[in-house]
PDB file of C-alpha atoms in Angstrom:
ATOM      1  CA  ASN A   5     -50.533 -37.535  18.363  1.00 48.00           C
ATOM      2  CA  MET A   6     -48.845 -36.489  21.617  1.00 47.00           C
ATOM      3  CA  LEU A   7     -46.279 -34.281  19.855  1.00 48.00           C
ATOM      4  CA  ASN A   8     -48.948 -32.289  18.004  1.00 54.00           C
ATOM      5  CA  GLN A   9     -50.863 -31.749  21.270  1.00 52.00           C
ATOM      6  CA  ILE A  10     -47.734 -30.313  22.938  1.00 48.00           C
ATOM      7  CA  ASP A  11     -47.102 -28.025  19.942  1.00 53.00           C
ATOM      8  CA  GLU A  12     -50.671 -26.717  20.066  1.00 53.00           C
ATOM      9  CA  GLN A  13     -50.495 -26.239  23.839  1.00 52.00           C
ATOM     10  CA  PHE A  14     -47.346 -24.105  23.839  1.00 53.00           C
ATOM     11  CA  SER A  15     -47.785 -22.261  20.510  1.00 59.00           C
ATOM     12  CA  VAL A  16     -49.106 -18.717  20.636  1.00 63.00           C
ATOM     13  CA  ARG A  17     -51.361 -17.406  17.860  1.00 73.00           C
ATOM     14  CA  LEU A  18     -52.428 -13.793  17.574  1.00 78.00           C
ATOM     15  CA  VAL A  19     -55.869 -13.291  16.015  1.00 83.00           C
ATOM     16  CA  CYS A  20     -58.247 -10.372  15.761  1.00 86.00           C
ATOM     17  CA  ARG A  21     -61.027 -10.745  18.327  1.00 86.00           C
ATOM     18  CA  ASN A  22     -63.499  -9.210  15.892  1.00 87.00           C
ATOM     19  CA  CYS A  23     -62.637 -11.093  12.712  1.00 87.00           C
ATOM     20  CA  ARG A  24     -61.393 -14.356  14.269  1.00 83.00           C
ATOM     21  CA  ASP A  25     -59.915 -15.547  10.978  1.00 84.00           C
ATOM     22  CA  GLU A  26     -57.690 -18.624  11.109  1.00 79.00           C
ATOM     23  CA  ILE A  27     -55.177 -16.754   8.936  1.00 82.00           C
ATOM     24  CA  PRO A  28     -55.179 -13.269  10.511  1.00 82.00           C
ATOM     25  CA  ASN A  29     -54.088 -10.171   8.618  1.00 87.00           C
ATOM     26  CA  ILE A  30     -52.038  -8.446  11.323  1.00 86.00           C
ATOM     27  CA  ILE A  31     -50.029  -5.358  10.414  1.00 87.00           C
ATOM     28  CA  GLU A  32     -47.080  -4.101  12.490  1.00 84.00           C
ATOM     29  CA  ASP A  33     -47.079  -0.312  12.322  1.00 82.00           C
ATOM     30  CA  PHE A  34     -43.595   0.541  13.660  1.00 77.00           C
ATOM     31  CA  SER A  35     -44.011   4.281  13.098  1.00 78.00           C
ATOM     32  CA  SER A  36     -46.803   4.413  15.731  1.00 81.00           C
ATOM     33  CA  GLY A  37     -45.791   1.272  17.632  1.00 82.00           C
ATOM     34  CA  ASP A  38     -49.160  -0.470  17.116  1.00 86.00           C
ATOM     35  CA  LEU A  39     -50.403  -3.872  16.007  1.00 87.00           C
ATOM     36  CA  VAL A  40     -53.408  -3.352  13.732  1.00 89.00           C
ATOM     37  CA  CYS A  41     -55.812  -5.761  12.073  1.00 90.00           C
ATOM     38  CA  GLY A  42     -55.599  -5.210   8.354  1.00 88.00           C
ATOM     39  CA  ASP A  43     -59.227  -6.210   7.777  1.00 88.00           C
ATOM     40  CA  CYS A  44     -61.208  -4.283  10.411  1.00 89.00           C
ATOM     41  CA  GLY A  45     -58.630  -1.781  11.669  1.00 86.00           C
ATOM     42  CA  LEU A  46     -58.833  -2.834  15.322  1.00 88.00           C
ATOM     43  CA  VAL A  47     -55.714  -1.959  17.345  1.00 87.00           C
ATOM     44  CA  LEU A  48     -54.551  -5.187  18.960  1.00 84.00           C
ATOM     45  CA  GLY A  49     -51.485  -3.897  20.777  1.00 83.00           C
ATOM     46  CA  ASP A  50     -49.368  -0.811  21.315  1.00 80.00           C
ATOM     47  CA  ARG A  51     -45.767   0.107  22.152  1.00 78.00           C
ATOM     48  CA  ILE A  52     -44.282  -2.700  20.141  1.00 78.00           C
ATOM     49  CA  VAL A  53     -40.502  -2.825  19.783  1.00 75.00           C
ATOM     50  CA  ASP A  54     -38.972  -2.447  16.323  1.00 72.00           C
ATOM     51  CA  THR A  55     -36.622  -5.436  15.926  1.00 72.00           C
ATOM     52  CA  ARG A  56     -35.348  -4.449  12.471  1.00 68.00           C
ATOM     53  CA  SER A  57     -31.821  -3.157  11.802  1.00 66.00           C
ATOM     54  CA  GLU A  58     -31.345   0.475  12.673  1.00 62.00           C
ATOM     55  CA  TRP A  59     -29.855   2.380   9.753  1.00 61.00           C
ATOM     56  CA  ARG A  60     -28.642   5.909  10.253  1.00 59.00           C
ATOM     57  CA  THR A  61     -26.766   8.473   8.213  1.00 58.00           C
ATOM     58  CA  PHE A  62     -23.466   9.561   9.772  1.00 55.00           C
ATOM     59  CA  ALA A  63     -22.418  11.832   6.909  1.00 58.00           C
ATOM     60  CA  ASP A  64     -21.959  15.544   7.611  1.00 57.00           C
ATOM     61  CA  SER A  65     -24.020  16.462   4.553  1.00 57.00           C
ATOM     62  CA  GLU A  66     -27.403  15.096   3.623  1.00 55.00           C
ATOM     63  CA  GLY A  67     -27.375  12.126   1.314  1.00 55.00           C
ATOM     64  CA  ASP A  68     -27.852   8.398   1.043  1.00 55.00           C
ATOM     65  CA  ASP A  69     -25.148   7.075   3.363  1.00 56.00           C
ATOM     66  CA  PRO A  70     -26.785   4.376   5.514  1.00 57.00           C
ATOM     67  CA  SER A  71     -24.577   2.803   8.147  1.00 57.00           C
ATOM     68  CA  ARG A  72     -25.214   0.977  11.384  1.00 54.00           C
ATOM     69  CA  VAL A  73     -21.865   1.852  12.914  1.00 58.00           C
ATOM     70  CA  GLY A  74     -19.103   4.412  12.554  1.00 57.00           C
ATOM     71  CA  ASN A  75     -15.814   3.920  10.721  1.00 58.00           C
ATOM     72  CA  SER A  76     -13.789   0.760  11.283  1.00 59.00           C
ATOM     73  CA  ALA A  77     -10.828   0.909  13.644  1.00 60.00           C
ATOM     74  CA  ASN A  78      -7.543   1.969  12.050  1.00 65.00           C
ATOM     75  CA  PRO A  79      -4.747  -0.428  13.106  1.00 65.00           C
ATOM     76  CA  PHE A  80      -2.151   2.292  12.520  1.00 67.00           C
ATOM     77  CA  LEU A  81      -3.634   4.638  15.131  1.00 69.00           C
ATOM     78  CA  ASP A  82      -3.423   4.392  18.917  1.00 61.00           C
ATOM     79  CA  GLY A  83      -6.209   4.083  21.486  1.00 55.00           C
ATOM     80  CA  ASP A  84      -9.800   2.945  21.107  1.00 53.00           C
ATOM     81  CA  GLN A  85     -10.464   5.682  18.484  1.00 54.00           C
ATOM     82  CA  LEU A  86     -13.790   6.668  20.049  1.00 55.00           C
ATOM     83  CA  ASP A  87     -12.856  10.334  20.331  1.00 61.00           C
ATOM     84  CA  THR A  88     -15.419  13.058  19.840  1.00 64.00           C
ATOM     85  CA  LEU A  89     -14.507  15.694  17.284  1.00 66.00           C
ATOM     86  CA  ILE A  90     -15.797  19.168  18.092  1.00 66.00           C
ATOM     87  CA  VAL A  91     -16.634  20.988  14.873  1.00 70.00           C
ATOM     88  CA  ARG A  92     -16.747  24.728  14.425  1.00 69.00           C
ATOM     89  CA  GLY A  93     -20.220  26.227  14.439  1.00 66.00           C
ATOM     90  CA  ASN A  94     -21.613  29.674  13.684  1.00 67.00           C
ATOM     91  CA  ASN A  95     -24.644  29.855  15.973  1.00 62.00           C
ATOM     92  CA  ASP A  96     -23.142  29.586  19.466  1.00 59.00           C
ATOM     93  CA  ALA A  97     -21.247  32.872  19.847  1.00 62.00           C
ATOM     94  CA  GLY A  98     -17.918  31.234  19.003  1.00 70.00           C
ATOM     95  CA  LEU A  99     -18.059  28.633  21.794  1.00 74.00           C
ATOM     96  CA  SER A 100     -17.655  25.605  19.497  1.00 74.00           C
ATOM     97  CA  ARG A 101     -14.778  27.328  17.692  1.00 74.00           C
ATOM     98  CA  HIS A 102     -13.009  27.902  21.000  1.00 75.00           C
ATOM     99  CA  LEU A 103     -13.583  24.270  22.041  1.00 74.00           C
ATOM    100  CA  ASN A 104     -12.317  23.054  18.667  1.00 72.00           C
ATOM    101  CA  ARG A 105      -9.136  25.123  19.065  1.00 73.00           C
ATOM    102  CA  THR A 106      -8.615  23.824  22.603  1.00 72.00           C
ATOM    103  CA  GLN A 107      -9.085  20.240  21.484  1.00 63.00           C
ATOM    104  CA  GLY A 108      -6.570  20.722  18.680  1.00 63.00           C
ATOM    105  CA  ARG A 109      -3.923  21.806  21.199  1.00 63.00           C
ATOM    106  CA  ALA A 110      -4.111  18.486  23.024  1.00 60.00           C
ATOM    107  CA  LYS A 111      -0.880  16.498  22.693  1.00 53.00           C
ATOM    108  CA  ASP A 112      -2.607  13.235  21.784  1.00 58.00           C
ATOM    109  CA  GLN A 113      -4.715  14.974  19.169  1.00 61.00           C
ATOM    110  CA  GLN A 114      -1.633  16.524  17.577  1.00 67.00           C
ATOM    111  CA  HIS A 115       0.102  13.131  17.466  1.00 71.00           C
ATOM    112  CA  GLN A 116      -2.913  11.500  15.820  1.00 76.00           C
ATOM    113  CA  SER A 117      -3.184  14.330  13.302  1.00 76.00           C
ATOM    114  CA  ALA A 118       0.501  13.994  12.399  1.00 80.00           C
ATOM    115  CA  LEU A 119       0.083  10.242  11.865  1.00 83.00           C
ATOM    116  CA  ILE A 120      -3.008  10.667   9.707  1.00 84.00           C
ATOM    117  CA  HIS A 121      -1.290  13.317   7.587  1.00 86.00           C
ATOM    118  CA  GLY A 122       1.757  11.059   7.127  1.00 88.00           C
ATOM    119  CA  TYR A 123      -0.420   8.081   6.158  1.00 89.00           C
ATOM    120  CA  GLN A 124      -2.242  10.165   3.578  1.00 89.00           C
ATOM    121  CA  GLU A 125       1.071  11.273   2.060  1.00 91.00           C
ATOM    122  CA  ILE A 126       2.372   7.687   1.893  1.00 91.00           C
ATOM    123  CA  THR A 127      -0.850   6.443   0.280  1.00 90.00           C
ATOM    124  CA  ALA A 128      -0.840   9.230  -2.321  1.00 91.00           C
ATOM    125  CA  LEU A 129       2.844   8.808  -3.229  1.00 89.00           C
ATOM    126  CA  CYS A 130       2.684   5.014  -3.476  1.00 89.00           C
ATOM    127  CA  GLY A 131      -0.492   5.268  -5.536  1.00 88.00           C
ATOM    128  CA  ALA A 132       1.370   7.364  -8.103  1.00 85.00           C
ATOM    129  CA  PHE A 133       3.890   4.496  -8.606  1.00 82.00           C
ATOM    130  CA  ASP A 134       1.291   1.693  -8.401  1.00 85.00           C
ATOM    131  CA  ILE A 135       3.029   0.281  -5.324  1.00 87.00           C
ATOM    132  CA  PRO A 136       0.941  -2.573  -3.808  1.00 88.00           C
ATOM    133  CA  LYS A 137      -1.096  -2.030  -0.656  1.00 88.00           C
ATOM    134  CA  SER A 138       0.991  -4.566   1.276  1.00 86.00           C
ATOM    135  CA  ILE A 139       4.072  -2.363   0.804  1.00 88.00           C
ATOM    136  CA  VAL A 140       2.032   0.741   1.674  1.00 90.00           C
ATOM    137  CA  ASP A 141       1.017  -0.854   4.983  1.00 88.00           C
ATOM    138  CA  ILE A 142       4.645  -1.695   5.810  1.00 88.00           C
ATOM    139  CA  ALA A 143       5.650   1.900   5.053  1.00 89.00           C
ATOM    140  CA  LYS A 144       2.914   3.113   7.419  1.00 89.00           C
ATOM    141  CA  GLN A 145       4.136   0.790  10.172  1.00 87.00           C
ATOM    142  CA  LEU A 146       7.682   2.116   9.783  1.00 88.00           C
ATOM    143  CA  TYR A 147       6.424   5.702   9.802  1.00 89.00           C
ATOM    144  CA  LYS A 148       4.421   5.057  12.977  1.00 87.00           C
ATOM    145  CA  LYS A 149       7.497   3.562  14.667  1.00 85.00           C
ATOM    146  CA  VAL A 150       9.583   6.606  13.760  1.00 85.00           C
ATOM    147  CA  THR A 151       6.854   9.005  14.934  1.00 84.00           C
ATOM    148  CA  ASP A 152       6.127   7.157  18.200  1.00 81.00           C
ATOM    149  CA  GLU A 153       9.804   7.252  19.164  1.00 81.00           C
ATOM    150  CA  ASN A 154      10.053  10.891  18.067  1.00 80.00           C
ATOM    151  CA  LEU A 155      12.963  10.120  15.743  1.00 76.00           C
ATOM    152  CA  GLN A 156      11.796  12.588  13.109  1.00 73.00           C
ATOM    153  CA  ARG A 157      12.634  15.617  15.261  1.00 76.00           C
ATOM    154  CA  GLY A 158      14.885  17.997  13.367  1.00 74.00           C
ATOM    155  CA  ARG A 159      14.415  16.170  10.088  1.00 80.00           C
ATOM    156  CA  SER A 160      12.228  16.796   7.093  1.00 85.00           C
ATOM    157  CA  ASN A 161       8.963  14.869   7.294  1.00 87.00           C
ATOM    158  CA  ASP A 162       9.097  14.336   3.521  1.00 90.00           C
ATOM    159  CA  ALA A 163      12.523  12.717   3.894  1.00 90.00           C
ATOM    160  CA  VAL A 164      11.226  10.433   6.659  1.00 90.00           C
ATOM    161  CA  ILE A 165       8.327   9.356   4.429  1.00 91.00           C
ATOM    162  CA  ALA A 166      10.732   8.748   1.529  1.00 91.00           C
ATOM    163  CA  VAL A 167      12.950   6.533   3.714  1.00 89.00           C
ATOM    164  CA  CYS A 168       9.927   4.575   4.998  1.00 90.00           C
ATOM    165  CA  ILE A 169       8.772   3.862   1.426  1.00 91.00           C
ATOM    166  CA  PHE A 170      12.312   2.929   0.372  1.00 89.00           C
ATOM    167  CA  GLN A 171      12.713   0.496   3.281  1.00 88.00           C
ATOM    168  CA  ALA A 172       9.201  -0.959   2.850  1.00 87.00           C
ATOM    169  CA  CYS A 173      10.011  -1.810  -0.778  1.00 86.00           C
ATOM    170  CA  ARG A 174      13.242  -3.511   0.302  1.00 83.00           C
ATOM    171  CA  GLN A 175      11.547  -5.561   3.024  1.00 81.00           C
ATOM    172  CA  SER A 176       8.888  -6.714   0.538  1.00 80.00           C
ATOM    173  CA  GLY A 177      11.415  -7.905  -2.034  1.00 77.00           C
ATOM    174  CA  ALA A 178      10.510  -5.170  -4.531  1.00 79.00           C
ATOM    175  CA  PRO A 179      13.317  -2.622  -4.012  1.00 80.00           C
ATOM    176  CA  ARG A 180      13.417   0.795  -5.596  1.00 83.00           C
ATOM    177  CA  THR A 181      16.543   2.808  -6.311  1.00 83.00           C
ATOM    178  CA  PHE A 182      17.356   6.033  -4.510  1.00 83.00           C
ATOM    179  CA  LYS A 183      16.770   7.954  -7.725  1.00 83.00           C
ATOM    180  CA  GLU A 184      13.291   6.466  -8.101  1.00 85.00           C
ATOM    181  CA  ILE A 185      12.390   7.353  -4.515  1.00 87.00           C
ATOM    182  CA  CYS A 186      13.753  10.878  -4.951  1.00 89.00           C
ATOM    183  CA  ALA A 187      11.782  11.338  -8.165  1.00 87.00           C
ATOM    184  CA  LEU A 188       8.651  10.084  -6.419  1.00 87.00           C
ATOM    185  CA  THR A 189       8.896  12.169  -3.240  1.00 88.00           C
ATOM    186  CA  LYS A 190      10.690  15.239  -4.670  1.00 89.00           C
ATOM    187  CA  VAL A 191      13.283  14.976  -1.873  1.00 89.00           C
ATOM    188  CA  SER A 192      16.981  15.401  -2.640  1.00 90.00           C
ATOM    189  CA  LEU A 193      19.253  12.366  -2.676  1.00 87.00           C
ATOM    190  CA  LYS A 194      21.456  13.983  -0.030  1.00 89.00           C
ATOM    191  CA  GLU A 195      18.523  14.439   2.355  1.00 89.00           C
ATOM    192  CA  VAL A 196      17.231  10.880   1.845  1.00 87.00           C
ATOM    193  CA  SER A 197      20.698   9.390   2.406  1.00 87.00           C
ATOM    194  CA  ARG A 198      21.243  11.455   5.542  1.00 87.00           C
ATOM    195  CA  THR A 199      17.865  10.481   7.009  1.00 87.00           C
ATOM    196  CA  LEU A 200      18.367   6.796   6.164  1.00 85.00           C
ATOM    197  CA  LYS A 201      21.738   6.824   7.911  1.00 83.00           C
ATOM    198  CA  VAL A 202      20.097   8.089  11.107  1.00 81.00           C
ATOM    199  CA  LEU A 203      17.099   5.731  11.021  1.00 81.00           C
ATOM    200  CA  LYS A 204      18.750   2.533   9.768  1.00 76.00           C
ATOM    201  CA  ASP A 205      19.475   1.268  13.305  1.00 72.00           C
ATOM    202  CA  LYS A 206      15.756   1.387  14.104  1.00 70.00           C
ATOM    203  CA  PHE A 207      14.768  -0.771  11.143  1.00 70.00           C
ATOM    204  CA  LYS A 208      14.943  -4.532  11.626  1.00 58.00           C
ATOM    205  CA  ASP A 209      16.216  -5.390   8.154  1.00 53.00           C
ATOM    206  CA  ASP A 210      19.462  -4.164   6.658  1.00 47.00           C
ATOM    207  CA  THR A 211      19.424  -0.876   4.794  1.00 46.00           C
ATOM    208  CA  THR A 212      22.367  -1.462   2.518  1.00 49.00           C
ATOM    209  CA  LEU A 213      22.356  -0.285  -1.063  1.00 52.00           C
ATOM    210  CA  THR A 214      20.057  -2.052  -3.478  1.00 60.00           C
ATOM    211  CA  SER A 215      21.930  -4.776  -5.364  1.00 63.00           C
ATOM    212  CA  SER A 216      21.832  -4.935  -9.145  1.00 67.00           C
ATOM    213  CA  LYS A 217      20.317  -8.424  -8.937  1.00 70.00           C
ATOM    214  CA  ASP A 218      17.219  -6.991  -7.234  1.00 69.00           C
ATOM    215  CA  LEU A 219      16.583  -4.635 -10.151  1.00 80.00           C
ATOM    216  CA  LEU A 220      17.058  -6.901 -13.160  1.00 87.00           C
ATOM    217  CA  GLU A 221      13.629  -8.516 -13.189  1.00 84.00           C
ATOM    218  CA  ARG A 222      11.740  -5.225 -12.913  1.00 84.00           C
ATOM    219  CA  PHE A 223      13.855  -3.475 -15.545  1.00 88.00           C
ATOM    220  CA  CYS A 224      13.468  -6.378 -17.996  1.00 89.00           C
ATOM    221  CA  SER A 225       9.716  -6.378 -17.444  1.00 87.00           C
ATOM    222  CA  ASN A 226       9.479  -2.636 -18.122  1.00 87.00           C
ATOM    223  CA  LEU A 227      11.562  -3.078 -21.275  1.00 89.00           C
ATOM    224  CA  LYS A 228       9.246  -5.925 -22.434  1.00 90.00           C
ATOM    225  CA  LEU A 229      12.088  -8.438 -22.559  1.00 89.00           C
ATOM    226  CA  ASP A 230      11.396 -12.150 -22.112  1.00 89.00           C
ATOM    227  CA  ASN A 231      12.591 -14.456 -19.329  1.00 89.00           C
ATOM    228  CA  GLU A 232      15.565 -15.674 -21.351  1.00 90.00           C
ATOM    229  CA  VAL A 233      17.033 -12.167 -21.509  1.00 90.00           C
ATOM    230  CA  TRP A 234      16.444 -11.810 -17.775  1.00 91.00           C
ATOM    231  CA  ARG A 235      18.183 -15.171 -17.159  1.00 91.00           C
ATOM    232  CA  ILE A 236      21.216 -14.201 -19.221  1.00 91.00           C
ATOM    233  CA  ALA A 237      21.387 -10.743 -17.645  1.00 91.00           C
ATOM    234  CA  THR A 238      21.309 -12.356 -14.194  1.00 90.00           C
ATOM    235  CA  ILE A 239      24.211 -14.671 -15.100  1.00 90.00           C
ATOM    236  CA  LEU A 240      26.183 -11.741 -16.516  1.00 90.00           C
ATOM    237  CA  ASN A 241      25.497  -9.732 -13.371  1.00 88.00           C
ATOM    238  CA  ASN A 242      26.694 -12.526 -11.093  1.00 87.00           C
ATOM    239  CA  SER A 243      29.840 -13.030 -13.145  1.00 86.00           C
ATOM    240  CA  ALA A 244      30.527  -9.293 -13.392  1.00 85.00           C
ATOM    241  CA  ALA A 245      30.692  -9.030  -9.605  1.00 78.00           C
ATOM    242  CA  ASP A 246      34.109 -10.716  -9.737  1.00 79.00           C
ATOM    243  CA  LEU A 247      35.540  -8.260 -12.276  1.00 81.00           C
ATOM    244  CA  GLU A 248      38.075  -5.892 -10.760  1.00 75.00           C
ATOM    245  CA  ASN A 249      37.259  -2.906 -12.967  1.00 77.00           C
ATOM    246  CA  ILE A 250      33.531  -2.984 -12.214  1.00 76.00           C
ATOM    247  CA  SER A 251      33.527  -3.468  -8.434  1.00 66.00           C
ATOM    248  CA  GLY A 252      33.134   0.243  -7.693  1.00 68.00           C
ATOM    249  CA  LYS A 253      30.256   0.831 -10.117  1.00 76.00           C
ATOM    250  CA  ASN A 254      26.729   1.740  -9.077  1.00 78.00           C
ATOM    251  CA  PRO A 255      24.547  -1.443  -8.863  1.00 81.00           C
ATOM    252  CA  THR A 256      21.950   0.165 -11.111  1.00 84.00           C
ATOM    253  CA  SER A 257      24.612   0.914 -13.707  1.00 87.00           C
ATOM    254  CA  ILE A 258      25.757  -2.723 -13.679  1.00 87.00           C
ATOM    255  CA  ALA A 259      22.176  -3.991 -14.039  1.00 88.00           C
ATOM    256  CA  SER A 260      21.526  -1.619 -16.953  1.00 90.00           C
ATOM    257  CA  ALA A 261      24.731  -2.633 -18.744  1.00 90.00           C
ATOM    258  CA  CYS A 262      23.990  -6.359 -18.263  1.00 91.00           C
ATOM    259  CA  ILE A 263      20.520  -5.899 -19.767  1.00 92.00           C
ATOM    260  CA  PHE A 264      22.043  -3.909 -22.640  1.00 92.00           C
ATOM    261  CA  MET A 265      24.492  -6.729 -23.347  1.00 92.00           C
ATOM    262  CA  ALA A 266      22.009  -9.597 -22.881  1.00 91.00           C
ATOM    263  CA  SER A 267      19.392  -8.036 -25.163  1.00 91.00           C
ATOM    264  CA  GLN A 268      21.944  -7.641 -27.954  1.00 91.00           C
ATOM    265  CA  LEU A 269      23.264 -11.148 -27.475  1.00 91.00           C
ATOM    266  CA  VAL A 270      19.918 -12.841 -28.282  1.00 90.00           C
ATOM    267  CA  GLY A 271      18.795 -10.383 -30.963  1.00 89.00           C
ATOM    268  CA  GLN A 272      16.280  -8.423 -28.829  1.00 90.00           C
ATOM    269  CA  SER A 273      18.424  -5.316 -28.702  1.00 89.00           C
ATOM    270  CA  ARG A 274      17.316  -2.324 -26.625  1.00 90.00           C
ATOM    271  CA  ASP A 275      19.291   0.869 -27.128  1.00 89.00           C
ATOM    272  CA  ALA A 276      21.040   2.591 -24.240  1.00 90.00           C
ATOM    273  CA  LYS A 277      18.682   5.564 -24.444  1.00 91.00           C
ATOM    274  CA  LEU A 278      15.611   3.418 -23.736  1.00 91.00           C
ATOM    275  CA  ILE A 279      17.344   1.538 -20.920  1.00 91.00           C
ATOM    276  CA  SER A 280      18.454   4.863 -19.472  1.00 90.00           C
ATOM    277  CA  LYS A 281      14.846   6.065 -19.421  1.00 88.00           C
ATOM    278  CA  ILE A 282      13.741   2.961 -17.491  1.00 86.00           C
ATOM    279  CA  SER A 283      16.641   2.721 -15.032  1.00 85.00           C
ATOM    280  CA  GLY A 284      17.352   6.402 -14.488  1.00 82.00           C
ATOM    281  CA  ILE A 285      21.062   5.918 -15.260  1.00 85.00           C
ATOM    282  CA  GLY A 286      22.705   8.209 -17.780  1.00 87.00           C
ATOM    283  CA  GLU A 287      23.305   6.838 -21.276  1.00 89.00           C
ATOM    284  CA  PRO A 288      27.094   7.502 -21.161  1.00 90.00           C
ATOM    285  CA  THR A 289      27.335   5.603 -17.843  1.00 89.00           C
ATOM    286  CA  ILE A 290      25.550   2.584 -19.321  1.00 90.00           C
ATOM    287  CA  LYS A 291      27.867   2.577 -22.339  1.00 90.00           C
ATOM    288  CA  SER A 292      31.025   2.936 -20.237  1.00 90.00           C
ATOM    289  CA  THR A 293      29.954   0.022 -18.003  1.00 90.00           C
ATOM    290  CA  TYR A 294      29.064  -2.030 -21.075  1.00 90.00           C
ATOM    291  CA  LYS A 295      32.547  -1.329 -22.434  1.00 90.00           C
ATOM    292  CA  ILE A 296      34.035  -3.074 -19.383  1.00 89.00           C
ATOM    293  CA  LEU A 297      31.686  -6.029 -19.863  1.00 90.00           C
ATOM    294  CA  TYR A 298      32.544  -6.235 -23.564  1.00 90.00           C
ATOM    295  CA  THR A 299      36.258  -6.236 -22.775  1.00 89.00           C
ATOM    296  CA  HIS A 300      35.763  -9.274 -20.506  1.00 88.00           C
ATOM    297  CA  ARG A 301      33.214 -10.968 -22.776  1.00 87.00           C
ATOM    298  CA  LYS A 302      35.295 -14.157 -23.029  1.00 88.00           C
ATOM    299  CA  GLU A 303      35.006 -14.607 -19.273  1.00 87.00           C
ATOM    300  CA  LEU A 304      31.328 -13.617 -19.060  1.00 88.00           C
ATOM    301  CA  LEU A 305      29.859 -15.595 -21.979  1.00 88.00           C
ATOM    302  CA  ILE A 306      29.996 -18.971 -20.288  1.00 87.00           C
ATOM    303  CA  ALA A 307      28.503 -22.222 -21.575  1.00 87.00           C
ATOM    304  CA  ASP A 308      25.318 -21.762 -19.545  1.00 87.00           C
ATOM    305  CA  ILE A 309      24.576 -18.772 -21.785  1.00 87.00           C
ATOM    306  CA  MET A 310      25.900 -19.777 -25.206  1.00 87.00           C
ATOM    307  CA  ASP A 311      24.980 -23.486 -25.260  1.00 86.00           C
ATOM    308  CA  ARG A 312      21.461 -23.235 -23.841  1.00 86.00           C
ATOM    309  CA  ASN A 313      20.286 -20.576 -26.298  1.00 84.00           C
ATOM    310  CA  PRO A 314      21.029 -21.073 -30.011  1.00 85.00           C
ATOM    311  CA  LYS A 315      20.140 -17.426 -30.678  1.00 87.00           C
ATOM    312  CA  ALA A 316      22.922 -16.215 -28.406  1.00 86.00           C
ATOM    313  CA  LEU A 317      25.732 -15.121 -30.724  1.00 88.00           C
ATOM    314  CA  GLU A 318      28.795 -13.150 -29.740  1.00 87.00           C
ATOM    315  CA  SER A 319      28.721 -11.494 -33.179  1.00 88.00           C
ATOM    316  CA  ASN A 320      25.459  -9.779 -32.187  1.00 88.00           C
ATOM    317  CA  LEU A 321      27.301  -7.610 -29.669  1.00 88.00           C
ATOM    318  CA  THR A 322      28.104  -4.103 -30.841  1.00 88.00           C
ATOM    319  CA  GLN A 323      31.674  -2.954 -30.366  1.00 87.00           C
ATOM    320  CA  PRO A 324      31.852   0.047 -27.981  1.00 82.00           C
TER     321      PRO A 324
END
């Protein structure tokens, strides 16, 4: 066969010249760089190249941390991120400590350090509220934009972080109230509002107040109310927007009162104290807003509410 003759002509077989076995027992000793016959011990070659993957430990302390490369690039940092970090040592008469201090004074290094610190704060705060990673990444992008344009000068860094988280939640369709953001970041409402007013022109999306419609679904979920209560509360909220006496109310107060009314209407009543704990609105405020809704109940309880749900009874509503 012509094909077999070509294969035999161009194939290379390594055999021990002493043993001459058809199936040689050749051992590659990478530690010494030798090719050794496993039967007679004859060295058949030296200085062989190790073609296996090179695994190294890049950890500062000893341990099992094999890695072929360094850390992955961080998309929220500038540059190629191949900087060398000079650590402080104790055996060079203070030279490494001096170099470390000099490196830390570099403007680029300070900017990177400020970004990293801000990212760590955002990650920690959002983790406490179980905010998804997609929203965390948006908050980091907003924080980087503010820092790159040096807009945070003269303002509290905590307030800037709070505003970035607030706006990231809004852009992702999962808004949080000012009170929730203030409770999360421990920054005063006055400081957050002032910082948002300054930065709002730099954000692409609008930074208007959170509407009550945006909050209904999350509040109902936290109160363990079903979709029917959420549907009715949404209808009540939309209808309440046209009421003259309620136009100046806080959106969160309106959402809380609509949930309070809808839950009673279908027999899944949640008291004002529990709703207050979820929404952050005071119990008296919820009751006063509900009083306005109850006064206009004839206008609010439309056929889309009463006819579609047989459990919806006006007699279930408590008189304020």
